[in-house]
Amino acid sequence: MTDEDYRILPSSQGKVPCLPDKKEPLENCGFCIHSREFRVGAKWVKSPSLAYCTKCRVTERVDYAKADAVKCADRQGGGFHSITNLIS
């Protein structure tokens, strides 16, 4: 996927508009199969959910209190899907 294929979800009061009628806590995105990166200041930080990706193996922590957006790969409108369903 290219950067144009991702949705940028702005964070407001610690929540993101995951679906048109549903907001999710920003921290949930760190456990979602669709999240790719969090914007913290001017820097994009890889999502902790990619720690289990054999290609990425991300281990960097995200300061959710300072994050103001999430780069989301959900283009089908499925919403939040926890990575714990995949790794358990």
Coordinates of C-alpha atoms in Angstrom, one line a residue:
M1 CA 0.0 0.0 0.0
T2 CA 1.1 3.5 -0.7
D3 CA 0.6 6.5 1.7
E4 CA -2.4 7.5 -0.5
D5 CA -4.1 4.2 0.3
Y6 CA -4.2 4.8 4.1
R7 CA -6.9 6.8 6.0
I8 CA -5.5 9.4 8.4
L9 CA -7.8 9.4 11.4
P10 CA -7.4 12.5 13.6
S11 CA -7.5 12.0 17.3
S12 CA -9.8 14.2 19.4
Q13 CA -10.1 13.8 23.2
G14 CA -8.2 10.5 23.0
K15 CA -10.6 9.0 20.4
V16 CA -10.5 8.4 16.6
P17 CA -13.4 8.1 14.2
C18 CA -12.8 4.4 13.4
L19 CA -16.2 4.2 11.6
P20 CA -18.6 6.9 10.7
D21 CA -20.9 6.1 13.7
K22 CA -18.2 4.7 16.1
K23 CA -15.3 6.3 17.8
E24 CA -12.6 4.1 19.4
P25 CA -10.1 5.0 22.1
L26 CA -6.7 5.9 20.5
E27 CA -5.0 3.1 22.6
N28 CA -7.2 0.5 20.9
C29 CA -5.5 1.4 17.6
G30 CA -2.2 0.1 19.1
F31 CA -3.9 -3.4 19.1
C32 CA -5.7 -3.1 15.8
I33 CA -4.7 -5.1 12.7
H34 CA -5.4 -2.0 10.6
S35 CA -3.2 0.6 12.3
R36 CA 0.1 1.3 10.7
E37 CA 1.5 4.5 12.3
F38 CA 0.7 7.2 14.9
R39 CA 1.6 10.8 14.4
V40 CA 3.4 12.2 17.4
G41 CA 4.4 15.8 16.8
A42 CA 5.9 15.9 13.3
K43 CA 7.0 12.3 13.3
W44 CA 5.2 9.1 12.3
V45 CA 5.8 6.2 14.7
K46 CA 5.1 2.6 13.7
S47 CA 2.1 1.0 15.4
P48 CA 2.8 -1.5 18.2
S49 CA 0.4 -3.9 16.4
L50 CA 3.1 -4.4 13.8
A51 CA 5.3 -6.1 16.5
Y52 CA 3.9 -9.4 15.4
C53 CA 4.3 -8.8 11.7
T54 CA 7.1 -10.9 10.3
K55 CA 8.0 -8.2 7.9
C56 CA 8.1 -5.2 10.3
R57 CA 8.8 -6.5 13.9
V58 CA 8.2 -3.1 15.4
T59 CA 9.1 -2.7 19.1
E60 CA 9.0 1.1 19.5
R61 CA 6.6 2.5 22.0
V62 CA 4.0 5.1 21.2
D63 CA 3.1 8.0 23.5
Y64 CA -0.7 7.9 23.0
A65 CA -1.1 11.1 25.0
K66 CA 0.9 13.0 22.4
A67 CA -0.4 11.3 19.3
D68 CA -2.8 13.3 17.2
A69 CA -3.6 11.0 14.3
V70 CA -3.5 7.3 13.2
K71 CA -2.6 6.0 9.8
C72 CA -5.2 3.3 9.2
A73 CA -5.2 0.6 6.5
D74 CA -8.9 -0.2 6.8
R75 CA -10.3 0.6 3.4
Q76 CA -13.2 -1.8 3.6
G77 CA -15.0 -0.2 6.6
G78 CA -14.5 -3.2 8.9
G79 CA -13.5 -1.1 11.9
F80 CA -11.4 -2.2 14.9
H81 CA -10.1 -5.8 14.8
S82 CA -7.8 -6.8 17.6
I83 CA -4.5 -8.5 16.8
T84 CA -5.0 -10.7 19.8
N85 CA -7.5 -12.7 17.7
L86 CA -4.7 -13.5 15.3
I87 CA -1.9 -14.3 17.8
S88 CA -3.8 -16.3 20.4

